[in-house]
Structures are given as C-alpha cells and as structure tokens.
Amino acid sequence: MLGRAYAPAHITGFFAVRQHQNPVKAGSIGCGLCLEAGVTATITVDTSYIGSVIRFNGKQIDLPTVEYVIKGLLKPGHSQVIIDLESDIPLGFGFGISGAAALASALALNTLFNLHKTVNQVASIAHCAEVVNKTGMGDVSGQCTGGVVMRIKPGAPGTGQTDTIPFSQTEVSWVCLGEVNTASVLGNGEALNSINRVGSNALTTLLKRPGLKNFMSISRDFALQTGLISSRALDVMEAVEARGQSPAVAMLGDTVFTLGECSVLKKFGQVGLSRIGISGAYCR
C-alpha cells in the first residue's frame, strides 16, 4: 500500500508577517501564485526501519517540516514510513518547497493510514510545521487554494482567509541566483518592521484593483522598498524591464521571475518555466 499526493510550488510576491502564540493563527497576509511545477509525495510503510526516512529527489535528507507532519499525524511507534519527495524545483529558492513537501506528505499520510481528516485539518498541521520551523508563514494557504492567491487574513487553511485573482492561462519563467535562509529574515526584527509596513500597504493597493499585472508591479516595488533583493537580482530585473517585461523577486529567495518566456534570463543562469497552476494540492 502507498499514499501519494501533490502540492504546487508557490511564489510569494509580497507579504507581511502576523505573529501569534498559536501557530494555527500565525501566518502572513500578501499575495503569490501557484505553479503547475511542484512536489509529489509517495509514502510507503516499511517496518524494517526505525522511525521515518525522507528522500528528496532520491537523496535522504532531514526535512523538519515533514518530520513535524509525521509526528502530528501518526501515533508513536507507527511512523515507520518512507517518504519519497519528487520536486521539479530545489529547496531554498523562494518557491515554498518546504511547505509543499509538508502539505503533500500530510495528504498522502491521511490517505495511506485512513486518518479520516479533512484537507483543512491536515493542511493546518503542514502550516504549523512551517511556522514552528520558521521556513514559511503562508505558502500552505496558497498551495491549498491554487491560482493567484491573495492571503487576506493570516492563519492556517480553515482559519485564515484567501481570495483569488482571475487570470488567463499563462506561463511563468524564472532564474535562481542563490539561496536565502528564511529563518534568518523572519528572525530579524528590523527587517520585519519594514516588511510588515510595506507588505500591508501592498495588499491594500492590490485589493483596490486586483489583477495579475498589478500583482507583478506591486511585487517589484515590494522587493525594492524592503531591500529584499540582491545586487545580482537587481541586474536581472533591469535586464528584464529593458525587454518590456515586468519582473519581481520570489519571497524569500534570490530568484527573479516574470510572466511568459523571457530569453534574457538565460544570460544569468538556467531558466525555469511552468504554467500558473489552477489547482491546489490534491491526492493522486
């Protein structure tokens, strides 16, 4: 027997953190988009192991968000599982992959062990895994929803509030320049003050005129106003803008993305391409 589930990658364009002692109520407001590219979790039971084994694209790793989900869903002594995570995108570049891995694993465990929990119930555990481990504050909410998602009220799925921006099917292209440690940013009080002020204003602006192009423009301004952009990413953005396209930075990562194909990105590294994902996470 096996359990299998998928969760989309999620690019946050801008955000503001909302802290709370209860991780279910903690999170962020902001906006991001889901991709068809994402994470598939395949889970099997193997009693020859003591505890769980997590593999990411075939390589055994420690992934705190997934370990949190296992402990949150399975009884002690029943966690002898192998979790194989297949991802189109690496960890650490601003695509919400740690959240996608946690969410896909939670859904797959729910199916495999007949836990009879709702999507919001298992997603809430995945959300808490992100908050507690400081790997993300809102990706799971977006990944449950799909599309271009505005996070209007913070909190886990079922607690927070989201709405989506209608869009015509389009592709997103990007170039990854380097990794960013999410915990180091979330733990910087001075940086958070700036992020929260600019991010709150950004959401207010977008809600007045929701639209994909407006989202890109506001996200670009967010990166510049908060300083969450490397000098190399700034060079990429300027090159993309010179071609008449609107770039932004994936939060939190040293990754520049834009709508549609963009040949100039090839000058800066390997280019990724995926359509915006209409669907949120689901079991396979």
PDB file of C-alpha atoms in Angstrom:
ATOM      1  CA  MET A   1       0.000   0.000   0.000  1.00  0.00           C
ATOM      2  CA  LEU A   2       1.062   3.544  -0.631  1.00  0.00           C
ATOM      3  CA  GLY A   3      -0.206   7.084  -0.327  1.00  0.00           C
ATOM      4  CA  ARG A   4       0.520   9.726  -2.927  1.00  0.00           C
ATOM      5  CA  ALA A   5      -0.278  13.433  -3.100  1.00  0.00           C
ATOM      6  CA  TYR A   6       0.844  16.569  -4.897  1.00  0.00           C
ATOM      7  CA  ALA A   7       1.248  20.186  -3.793  1.00  0.00           C
ATOM      8  CA  PRO A   8       2.180  23.052  -6.107  1.00  0.00           C
ATOM      9  CA  ALA A   9       5.195  25.291  -5.814  1.00  0.00           C
ATOM     10  CA  HIS A  10       4.180  28.750  -4.644  1.00  0.00           C
ATOM     11  CA  ILE A  11       5.897  32.064  -5.338  1.00  0.00           C
ATOM     12  CA  THR A  12       5.140  34.878  -2.908  1.00  0.00           C
ATOM     13  CA  GLY A  13       5.472  38.326  -4.457  1.00  0.00           C
ATOM     14  CA  PHE A  14       4.929  40.324  -1.272  1.00  0.00           C
ATOM     15  CA  PHE A  15       3.877  39.655   2.315  1.00  0.00           C
ATOM     16  CA  ALA A  16       3.527  40.955   5.857  1.00  0.00           C
ATOM     17  CA  VAL A  17       4.043  38.681   8.862  1.00  0.00           C
ATOM     18  CA  ARG A  18       1.362  38.283  11.514  1.00  0.00           C
ATOM     19  CA  GLN A  19       2.779  36.655  14.648  1.00  0.00           C
ATOM     20  CA  HIS A  20       0.659  34.747  17.177  1.00  0.00           C
ATOM     21  CA  GLN A  21       1.465  32.371  20.032  1.00  0.00           C
ATOM     22  CA  ASN A  22      -0.819  29.811  18.416  1.00  0.00           C
ATOM     23  CA  PRO A  23       0.809  28.738  15.111  1.00  0.00           C
ATOM     24  CA  VAL A  24      -2.635  27.976  13.668  1.00  0.00           C
ATOM     25  CA  LYS A  25      -3.446  31.691  13.929  1.00  0.00           C
ATOM     26  CA  ALA A  26       0.020  32.913  12.946  1.00  0.00           C
ATOM     27  CA  GLY A  27       0.954  33.450   9.334  1.00  0.00           C
ATOM     28  CA  SER A  28       1.049  36.231   6.809  1.00  0.00           C
ATOM     29  CA  ILE A  29      -1.006  38.385   4.509  1.00  0.00           C
ATOM     30  CA  GLY A  30       0.117  39.061   0.969  1.00  0.00           C
ATOM     31  CA  CYS A  31      -0.139  37.569  -2.489  1.00  0.00           C
ATOM     32  CA  GLY A  32       1.522  34.850  -4.516  1.00  0.00           C
ATOM     33  CA  LEU A  33       0.952  32.460  -7.374  1.00  0.00           C
ATOM     34  CA  CYS A  34       0.982  28.684  -7.632  1.00  0.00           C
ATOM     35  CA  LEU A  35       2.776  26.783 -10.368  1.00  0.00           C
ATOM     36  CA  GLU A  36       1.972  23.506 -12.084  1.00  0.00           C
ATOM     37  CA  ALA A  37       5.501  22.506 -11.061  1.00  0.00           C
ATOM     38  CA  GLY A  38       5.567  21.239  -7.502  1.00  0.00           C
ATOM     39  CA  VAL A  39       6.171  18.344  -5.120  1.00  0.00           C
ATOM     40  CA  THR A  40       4.766  14.821  -5.255  1.00  0.00           C
ATOM     41  CA  ALA A  41       4.992  12.764  -2.059  1.00  0.00           C
ATOM     42  CA  THR A  42       4.870   8.970  -2.302  1.00  0.00           C
ATOM     43  CA  ILE A  43       4.692   7.216   1.063  1.00  0.00           C
ATOM     44  CA  THR A  44       5.098   3.534   1.875  1.00  0.00           C
ATOM     45  CA  VAL A  45       5.240   1.609   5.146  1.00  0.00           C
ATOM     46  CA  ASP A  46       8.478  -0.245   5.882  1.00  0.00           C
ATOM     47  CA  THR A  47       8.738  -1.908   9.284  1.00  0.00           C
ATOM     48  CA  SER A  48      12.418  -2.717   8.728  1.00  0.00           C
ATOM     49  CA  TYR A  49      13.201   0.919   9.525  1.00  0.00           C
ATOM     50  CA  ILE A  50      13.217   2.518  12.951  1.00  0.00           C
ATOM     51  CA  GLY A  51      11.341   5.761  12.500  1.00  0.00           C
ATOM     52  CA  SER A  52      10.889   7.501   9.180  1.00  0.00           C
ATOM     53  CA  VAL A  53      13.039   8.031   6.108  1.00  0.00           C
ATOM     54  CA  ILE A  54      12.653  11.150   3.969  1.00  0.00           C
ATOM     55  CA  ARG A  55      14.148  11.316   0.494  1.00  0.00           C
ATOM     56  CA  PHE A  56      14.161  14.413  -1.703  1.00  0.00           C
ATOM     57  CA  ASN A  57      14.687  13.601  -5.374  1.00  0.00           C
ATOM     58  CA  GLY A  58      16.266  10.319  -4.323  1.00  0.00           C
ATOM     59  CA  LYS A  59      18.615  11.748  -1.680  1.00  0.00           C
ATOM     60  CA  GLN A  60      17.962  11.084   2.007  1.00  0.00           C
ATOM     61  CA  ILE A  61      17.627  14.361   3.924  1.00  0.00           C
ATOM     62  CA  ASP A  62      16.393  15.814   7.192  1.00  0.00           C
ATOM     63  CA  LEU A  63      13.339  17.951   6.461  1.00  0.00           C
ATOM     64  CA  PRO A  64      11.913  19.431   9.683  1.00  0.00           C
ATOM     65  CA  THR A  65       8.543  20.396   8.184  1.00  0.00           C
ATOM     66  CA  VAL A  66       7.860  16.840   7.029  1.00  0.00           C
ATOM     67  CA  GLU A  67       9.108  15.380  10.316  1.00  0.00           C
ATOM     68  CA  TYR A  68       6.686  17.711  12.135  1.00  0.00           C
ATOM     69  CA  VAL A  69       3.818  16.459   9.973  1.00  0.00           C
ATOM     70  CA  ILE A  70       4.680  12.827  10.682  1.00  0.00           C
ATOM     71  CA  LYS A  71       4.648  13.445  14.444  1.00  0.00           C
ATOM     72  CA  GLY A  72       1.431  15.441  14.168  1.00  0.00           C
ATOM     73  CA  LEU A  73      -0.492  12.778  12.261  1.00  0.00           C
ATOM     74  CA  LEU A  74       0.895   9.399  13.334  1.00  0.00           C
ATOM     75  CA  LYS A  75       0.912   7.768  16.748  1.00  0.00           C
ATOM     76  CA  PRO A  76       4.278   6.983  18.370  1.00  0.00           C
ATOM     77  CA  GLY A  77       5.529   3.642  17.105  1.00  0.00           C
ATOM     78  CA  HIS A  78       3.546   3.884  13.864  1.00  0.00           C
ATOM     79  CA  SER A  79       5.911   6.191  11.986  1.00  0.00           C
ATOM     80  CA  GLN A  80       7.915   3.556  10.111  1.00  0.00           C
ATOM     81  CA  VAL A  81       7.381   5.176   6.745  1.00  0.00           C
ATOM     82  CA  ILE A  82       9.457   6.032   3.712  1.00  0.00           C
ATOM     83  CA  ILE A  83       8.543   9.381   2.196  1.00  0.00           C
ATOM     84  CA  ASP A  84       9.830   9.939  -1.320  1.00  0.00           C
ATOM     85  CA  LEU A  85       9.526  13.549  -2.422  1.00  0.00           C
ATOM     86  CA  GLU A  86       9.860  14.315  -6.110  1.00  0.00           C
ATOM     87  CA  SER A  87      10.235  18.000  -6.897  1.00  0.00           C
ATOM     88  CA  ASP A  88      10.660  19.956 -10.111  1.00  0.00           C
ATOM     89  CA  ILE A  89      12.298  22.766  -8.128  1.00  0.00           C
ATOM     90  CA  PRO A  90      15.058  22.683  -5.464  1.00  0.00           C
ATOM     91  CA  LEU A  91      14.676  23.800  -1.865  1.00  0.00           C
ATOM     92  CA  GLY A  92      15.675  27.249  -0.704  1.00  0.00           C
ATOM     93  CA  PHE A  93      14.975  29.480  -3.692  1.00  0.00           C
ATOM     94  CA  GLY A  94      11.620  31.041  -2.786  1.00  0.00           C
ATOM     95  CA  PHE A  95       9.171  28.521  -4.238  1.00  0.00           C
ATOM     96  CA  GLY A  96       7.607  27.303  -0.996  1.00  0.00           C
ATOM     97  CA  ILE A  97       9.007  23.808  -1.482  1.00  0.00           C
ATOM     98  CA  SER A  98       9.299  23.051   2.245  1.00  0.00           C
ATOM     99  CA  GLY A  99       5.609  23.896   2.596  1.00  0.00           C
ATOM    100  CA  ALA A 100       4.675  21.888  -0.495  1.00  0.00           C
ATOM    101  CA  ALA A 101       6.602  18.897   0.857  1.00  0.00           C
ATOM    102  CA  ALA A 102       4.822  19.154   4.212  1.00  0.00           C
ATOM    103  CA  LEU A 103       1.389  19.546   2.620  1.00  0.00           C
ATOM    104  CA  ALA A 104       1.813  16.742   0.086  1.00  0.00           C
ATOM    105  CA  SER A 105       3.142  14.450   2.834  1.00  0.00           C
ATOM    106  CA  ALA A 106       0.220  15.289   5.125  1.00  0.00           C
ATOM    107  CA  LEU A 107      -2.337  14.494   2.424  1.00  0.00           C
ATOM    108  CA  ALA A 108      -0.574  11.258   1.484  1.00  0.00           C
ATOM    109  CA  LEU A 109      -0.335  10.101   5.115  1.00  0.00           C
ATOM    110  CA  ASN A 110      -4.020  10.855   5.599  1.00  0.00           C
ATOM    111  CA  THR A 111      -4.870   8.588   2.667  1.00  0.00           C
ATOM    112  CA  LEU A 112      -2.404   5.816   3.469  1.00  0.00           C
ATOM    113  CA  PHE A 113      -3.454   5.438   7.103  1.00  0.00           C
ATOM    114  CA  ASN A 114      -7.169   6.220   6.633  1.00  0.00           C
ATOM    115  CA  LEU A 115      -6.993   9.039   9.170  1.00  0.00           C
ATOM    116  CA  HIS A 116     -10.326  10.494   8.005  1.00  0.00           C
ATOM    117  CA  LYS A 117      -9.204  14.104   8.270  1.00  0.00           C
ATOM    118  CA  THR A 118     -10.326  16.944   6.017  1.00  0.00           C
ATOM    119  CA  VAL A 119      -7.989  18.874   3.735  1.00  0.00           C
ATOM    120  CA  ASN A 120      -8.059  21.854   6.093  1.00  0.00           C
ATOM    121  CA  GLN A 121      -7.247  19.646   9.075  1.00  0.00           C
ATOM    122  CA  VAL A 122      -4.140  18.109   7.523  1.00  0.00           C
ATOM    123  CA  ALA A 123      -3.153  21.396   5.875  1.00  0.00           C
ATOM    124  CA  SER A 124      -3.339  23.098   9.270  1.00  0.00           C
ATOM    125  CA  ILE A 125      -0.641  20.731  10.529  1.00  0.00           C
ATOM    126  CA  ALA A 126       1.511  21.470   7.470  1.00  0.00           C
ATOM    127  CA  HIS A 127       1.042  25.205   8.064  1.00  0.00           C
ATOM    128  CA  CYS A 128       2.080  24.855  11.709  1.00  0.00           C
ATOM    129  CA  ALA A 129       5.133  22.875  10.591  1.00  0.00           C
ATOM    130  CA  GLU A 130       6.233  25.870   8.543  1.00  0.00           C
ATOM    131  CA  VAL A 131       5.547  28.444  11.258  1.00  0.00           C
ATOM    132  CA  VAL A 132       7.250  26.477  14.047  1.00  0.00           C
ATOM    133  CA  ASN A 133      10.335  25.755  11.930  1.00  0.00           C
ATOM    134  CA  LYS A 134      10.418  29.306  10.502  1.00  0.00           C
ATOM    135  CA  THR A 135      10.529  28.046   6.923  1.00  0.00           C
ATOM    136  CA  GLY A 136       7.412  29.901   5.791  1.00  0.00           C
ATOM    137  CA  MET A 137       4.390  31.820   7.006  1.00  0.00           C
ATOM    138  CA  GLY A 138       1.759  31.462   4.309  1.00  0.00           C
ATOM    139  CA  ASP A 139       2.748  29.184   1.449  1.00  0.00           C
ATOM    140  CA  VAL A 140       0.495  26.336   2.581  1.00  0.00           C
ATOM    141  CA  SER A 141      -2.606  28.537   2.401  1.00  0.00           C
ATOM    142  CA  GLY A 142      -1.755  29.443  -1.174  1.00  0.00           C
ATOM    143  CA  GLN A 143      -0.894  25.856  -2.052  1.00  0.00           C
ATOM    144  CA  CYS A 144      -4.278  24.641  -0.818  1.00  0.00           C
ATOM    145  CA  THR A 145      -6.083  27.214  -2.933  1.00  0.00           C
ATOM    146  CA  GLY A 146      -4.280  27.258  -6.285  1.00  0.00           C
ATOM    147  CA  GLY A 147      -4.038  30.040  -8.854  1.00  0.00           C
ATOM    148  CA  VAL A 148      -3.056  33.592  -7.945  1.00  0.00           C
ATOM    149  CA  VAL A 149      -3.860  33.791  -4.240  1.00  0.00           C
ATOM    150  CA  MET A 150      -4.328  36.809  -2.001  1.00  0.00           C
ATOM    151  CA  ARG A 151      -3.915  35.970   1.682  1.00  0.00           C
ATOM    152  CA  ILE A 152      -6.296  38.442   3.292  1.00  0.00           C
ATOM    153  CA  LYS A 153      -6.389  37.068   6.831  1.00  0.00           C
ATOM    154  CA  PRO A 154      -3.445  35.203   8.409  1.00  0.00           C
ATOM    155  CA  GLY A 155      -3.623  31.672   9.693  1.00  0.00           C
ATOM    156  CA  ALA A 156      -3.782  28.064   8.617  1.00  0.00           C
ATOM    157  CA  PRO A 157      -6.274  26.862   5.995  1.00  0.00           C
ATOM    158  CA  GLY A 158      -9.665  26.893   7.684  1.00  0.00           C
ATOM    159  CA  THR A 159      -8.573  29.742   9.961  1.00  0.00           C
ATOM    160  CA  GLY A 160      -7.117  32.331   7.611  1.00  0.00           C
ATOM    161  CA  GLN A 161      -8.883  33.825   4.608  1.00  0.00           C
ATOM    162  CA  THR A 162      -7.852  33.800   0.957  1.00  0.00           C
ATOM    163  CA  ASP A 163      -9.252  35.083  -2.312  1.00  0.00           C
ATOM    164  CA  THR A 164      -8.023  34.555  -5.857  1.00  0.00           C
ATOM    165  CA  ILE A 165      -7.340  36.817  -8.810  1.00  0.00           C
ATOM    166  CA  PRO A 166      -8.870  35.654 -12.125  1.00  0.00           C
ATOM    167  CA  PHE A 167      -6.265  35.206 -14.863  1.00  0.00           C
ATOM    168  CA  SER A 168      -5.831  33.888 -18.368  1.00  0.00           C
ATOM    169  CA  GLN A 169      -3.624  30.803 -18.501  1.00  0.00           C
ATOM    170  CA  THR A 170      -0.024  31.932 -18.738  1.00  0.00           C
ATOM    171  CA  GLU A 171       3.495  30.748 -18.098  1.00  0.00           C
ATOM    172  CA  VAL A 172       5.994  31.953 -15.534  1.00  0.00           C
ATOM    173  CA  SER A 173       9.731  31.933 -16.178  1.00  0.00           C
ATOM    174  CA  TRP A 174      12.477  32.419 -13.624  1.00  0.00           C
ATOM    175  CA  VAL A 175      16.170  32.222 -12.881  1.00  0.00           C
ATOM    176  CA  CYS A 176      17.555  31.129  -9.492  1.00  0.00           C
ATOM    177  CA  LEU A 177      20.604  33.090  -8.380  1.00  0.00           C
ATOM    178  CA  GLY A 178      21.151  31.779  -4.858  1.00  0.00           C
ATOM    179  CA  GLU A 179      19.538  30.528  -1.674  1.00  0.00           C
ATOM    180  CA  VAL A 180      18.058  32.608   1.131  1.00  0.00           C
ATOM    181  CA  ASN A 181      17.651  31.368   4.701  1.00  0.00           C
ATOM    182  CA  THR A 182      14.019  32.149   5.516  1.00  0.00           C
ATOM    183  CA  ALA A 183      14.547  31.829   9.281  1.00  0.00           C
ATOM    184  CA  SER A 184      17.284  34.479   9.254  1.00  0.00           C
ATOM    185  CA  VAL A 185      14.919  37.003   7.656  1.00  0.00           C
ATOM    186  CA  LEU A 186      11.939  36.111   9.840  1.00  0.00           C
ATOM    187  CA  GLY A 187      14.137  36.464  12.926  1.00  0.00           C
ATOM    188  CA  ASN A 188      15.371  39.953  12.020  1.00  0.00           C
ATOM    189  CA  GLY A 189      13.158  42.414  13.893  1.00  0.00           C
ATOM    190  CA  GLU A 190      14.317  45.497  11.995  1.00  0.00           C
ATOM    191  CA  ALA A 191      13.768  43.825   8.631  1.00  0.00           C
ATOM    192  CA  LEU A 192      10.340  42.584   9.707  1.00  0.00           C
ATOM    193  CA  ASN A 193       9.207  46.085  10.637  1.00  0.00           C
ATOM    194  CA  SER A 194       9.941  47.260   7.111  1.00  0.00           C
ATOM    195  CA  ILE A 195       8.437  44.129   5.545  1.00  0.00           C
ATOM    196  CA  ASN A 196       5.231  44.438   7.545  1.00  0.00           C
ATOM    197  CA  ARG A 197       4.739  48.113   6.747  1.00  0.00           C
ATOM    198  CA  VAL A 198       5.410  47.788   3.022  1.00  0.00           C
ATOM    199  CA  GLY A 199       3.609  44.448   2.716  1.00  0.00           C
ATOM    200  CA  SER A 200       0.448  45.708   4.408  1.00  0.00           C
ATOM    201  CA  ASN A 201       0.312  48.710   2.092  1.00  0.00           C
ATOM    202  CA  ALA A 202       0.942  46.462  -0.900  1.00  0.00           C
ATOM    203  CA  LEU A 203      -2.061  44.256  -0.118  1.00  0.00           C
ATOM    204  CA  THR A 204      -4.285  47.295   0.390  1.00  0.00           C
ATOM    205  CA  THR A 205      -3.210  48.583  -3.021  1.00  0.00           C
ATOM    206  CA  LEU A 206      -3.792  45.246  -4.758  1.00  0.00           C
ATOM    207  CA  LEU A 207      -7.233  44.781  -3.198  1.00  0.00           C
ATOM    208  CA  LYS A 208      -8.311  48.086  -4.746  1.00  0.00           C
ATOM    209  CA  ARG A 209      -7.504  46.780  -8.219  1.00  0.00           C
ATOM    210  CA  PRO A 210      -6.826  43.020  -8.260  1.00  0.00           C
ATOM    211  CA  GLY A 211      -5.038  41.830 -11.370  1.00  0.00           C
ATOM    212  CA  LEU A 212      -2.051  39.740 -12.402  1.00  0.00           C
ATOM    213  CA  LYS A 213      -0.142  42.647 -13.972  1.00  0.00           C
ATOM    214  CA  ASN A 214      -0.825  44.791 -10.914  1.00  0.00           C
ATOM    215  CA  PHE A 215       0.433  41.955  -8.700  1.00  0.00           C
ATOM    216  CA  MET A 216       3.717  41.873 -10.621  1.00  0.00           C
ATOM    217  CA  SER A 217       4.174  45.642 -10.393  1.00  0.00           C
ATOM    218  CA  ILE A 218       3.414  45.750  -6.663  1.00  0.00           C
ATOM    219  CA  SER A 219       5.717  42.774  -6.021  1.00  0.00           C
ATOM    220  CA  ARG A 220       8.555  44.520  -7.851  1.00  0.00           C
ATOM    221  CA  ASP A 221       8.106  47.619  -5.703  1.00  0.00           C
ATOM    222  CA  PHE A 222       7.957  45.495  -2.542  1.00  0.00           C
ATOM    223  CA  ALA A 223      11.377  43.970  -3.245  1.00  0.00           C
ATOM    224  CA  LEU A 224      12.925  47.376  -3.876  1.00  0.00           C
ATOM    225  CA  GLN A 225      11.322  49.145  -0.909  1.00  0.00           C
ATOM    226  CA  THR A 226      12.202  46.420   1.619  1.00  0.00           C
ATOM    227  CA  GLY A 227      15.686  45.768   0.279  1.00  0.00           C
ATOM    228  CA  LEU A 228      14.911  42.056  -0.100  1.00  0.00           C
ATOM    229  CA  ILE A 229      16.840  41.950  -3.349  1.00  0.00           C
ATOM    230  CA  SER A 230      20.469  41.159  -4.125  1.00  0.00           C
ATOM    231  CA  SER A 231      22.574  43.298  -6.440  1.00  0.00           C
ATOM    232  CA  ARG A 232      22.593  40.483  -8.977  1.00  0.00           C
ATOM    233  CA  ALA A 233      18.804  40.144  -8.821  1.00  0.00           C
ATOM    234  CA  LEU A 234      18.564  43.883  -9.422  1.00  0.00           C
ATOM    235  CA  ASP A 235      20.694  43.456 -12.545  1.00  0.00           C
ATOM    236  CA  VAL A 236      18.347  40.718 -13.761  1.00  0.00           C
ATOM    237  CA  MET A 237      15.267  42.842 -13.112  1.00  0.00           C
ATOM    238  CA  GLU A 238      16.731  45.754 -15.048  1.00  0.00           C
ATOM    239  CA  ALA A 239      17.540  43.471 -17.985  1.00  0.00           C
ATOM    240  CA  VAL A 240      14.008  42.043 -17.995  1.00  0.00           C
ATOM    241  CA  GLU A 241      12.475  45.511 -17.817  1.00  0.00           C
ATOM    242  CA  ALA A 242      14.634  46.612 -20.751  1.00  0.00           C
ATOM    243  CA  ARG A 243      12.834  43.917 -22.771  1.00  0.00           C
ATOM    244  CA  GLY A 244       9.463  45.378 -21.830  1.00  0.00           C
ATOM    245  CA  GLN A 245       8.502  42.707 -19.271  1.00  0.00           C
ATOM    246  CA  SER A 246       7.647  43.058 -15.576  1.00  0.00           C
ATOM    247  CA  PRO A 247       9.944  41.166 -13.176  1.00  0.00           C
ATOM    248  CA  ALA A 248       9.706  40.545  -9.438  1.00  0.00           C
ATOM    249  CA  VAL A 249      11.605  38.634  -6.752  1.00  0.00           C
ATOM    250  CA  ALA A 250      10.358  35.376  -5.218  1.00  0.00           C
ATOM    251  CA  MET A 251       9.970  35.803  -1.465  1.00  0.00           C
ATOM    252  CA  LEU A 252      12.014  34.646   0.273  1.00  0.00           C
ATOM    253  CA  GLY A 253      14.628  33.668  -2.274  1.00  0.00           C
ATOM    254  CA  ASP A 254      17.266  35.087  -4.578  1.00  0.00           C
ATOM    255  CA  THR A 255      15.119  34.299  -7.612  1.00  0.00           C
ATOM    256  CA  VAL A 256      13.740  36.641 -10.266  1.00  0.00           C
ATOM    257  CA  PHE A 257      10.528  35.684 -12.066  1.00  0.00           C
ATOM    258  CA  THR A 258       8.349  37.179 -14.770  1.00  0.00           C
ATOM    259  CA  LEU A 259       5.251  36.306 -16.772  1.00  0.00           C
ATOM    260  CA  GLY A 260       5.773  34.492 -20.061  1.00  0.00           C
ATOM    261  CA  GLU A 261       9.028  33.343 -21.612  1.00  0.00           C
ATOM    262  CA  CYS A 262      11.980  35.688 -21.287  1.00  0.00           C
ATOM    263  CA  SER A 263      15.114  34.951 -23.300  1.00  0.00           C
ATOM    264  CA  VAL A 264      17.264  37.498 -21.460  1.00  0.00           C
ATOM    265  CA  LEU A 265      17.126  35.368 -18.293  1.00  0.00           C
ATOM    266  CA  LYS A 266      19.483  32.863 -19.973  1.00  0.00           C
ATOM    267  CA  LYS A 267      22.323  35.341 -19.526  1.00  0.00           C
ATOM    268  CA  PHE A 268      22.080  34.925 -15.759  1.00  0.00           C
ATOM    269  CA  GLY A 269      21.614  31.189 -15.292  1.00  0.00           C
ATOM    270  CA  GLN A 270      19.423  28.197 -16.006  1.00  0.00           C
ATOM    271  CA  VAL A 271      15.873  29.270 -16.795  1.00  0.00           C
ATOM    272  CA  GLY A 272      12.834  27.518 -15.323  1.00  0.00           C
ATOM    273  CA  LEU A 273       9.405  27.573 -16.918  1.00  0.00           C
ATOM    274  CA  SER A 274       5.975  26.483 -15.673  1.00  0.00           C
ATOM    275  CA  ARG A 275       2.389  27.462 -16.206  1.00  0.00           C
ATOM    276  CA  ILE A 276       0.469  29.012 -13.335  1.00  0.00           C
ATOM    277  CA  GLY A 277      -1.260  26.144 -11.543  1.00  0.00           C
ATOM    278  CA  ILE A 278      -5.027  26.378 -11.363  1.00  0.00           C
ATOM    279  CA  SER A 279      -5.364  23.540  -8.856  1.00  0.00           C
ATOM    280  CA  GLY A 280      -4.367  23.464  -5.234  1.00  0.00           C
ATOM    281  CA  ALA A 281      -2.912  20.376  -3.539  1.00  0.00           C
ATOM    282  CA  TYR A 282      -4.624  17.026  -4.093  1.00  0.00           C
ATOM    283  CA  CYS A 283      -4.244  13.273  -3.595  1.00  0.00           C
ATOM    284  CA  ARG A 284      -3.125  11.147  -6.528  1.00  0.00           C
TER     285      ARG A 284
END
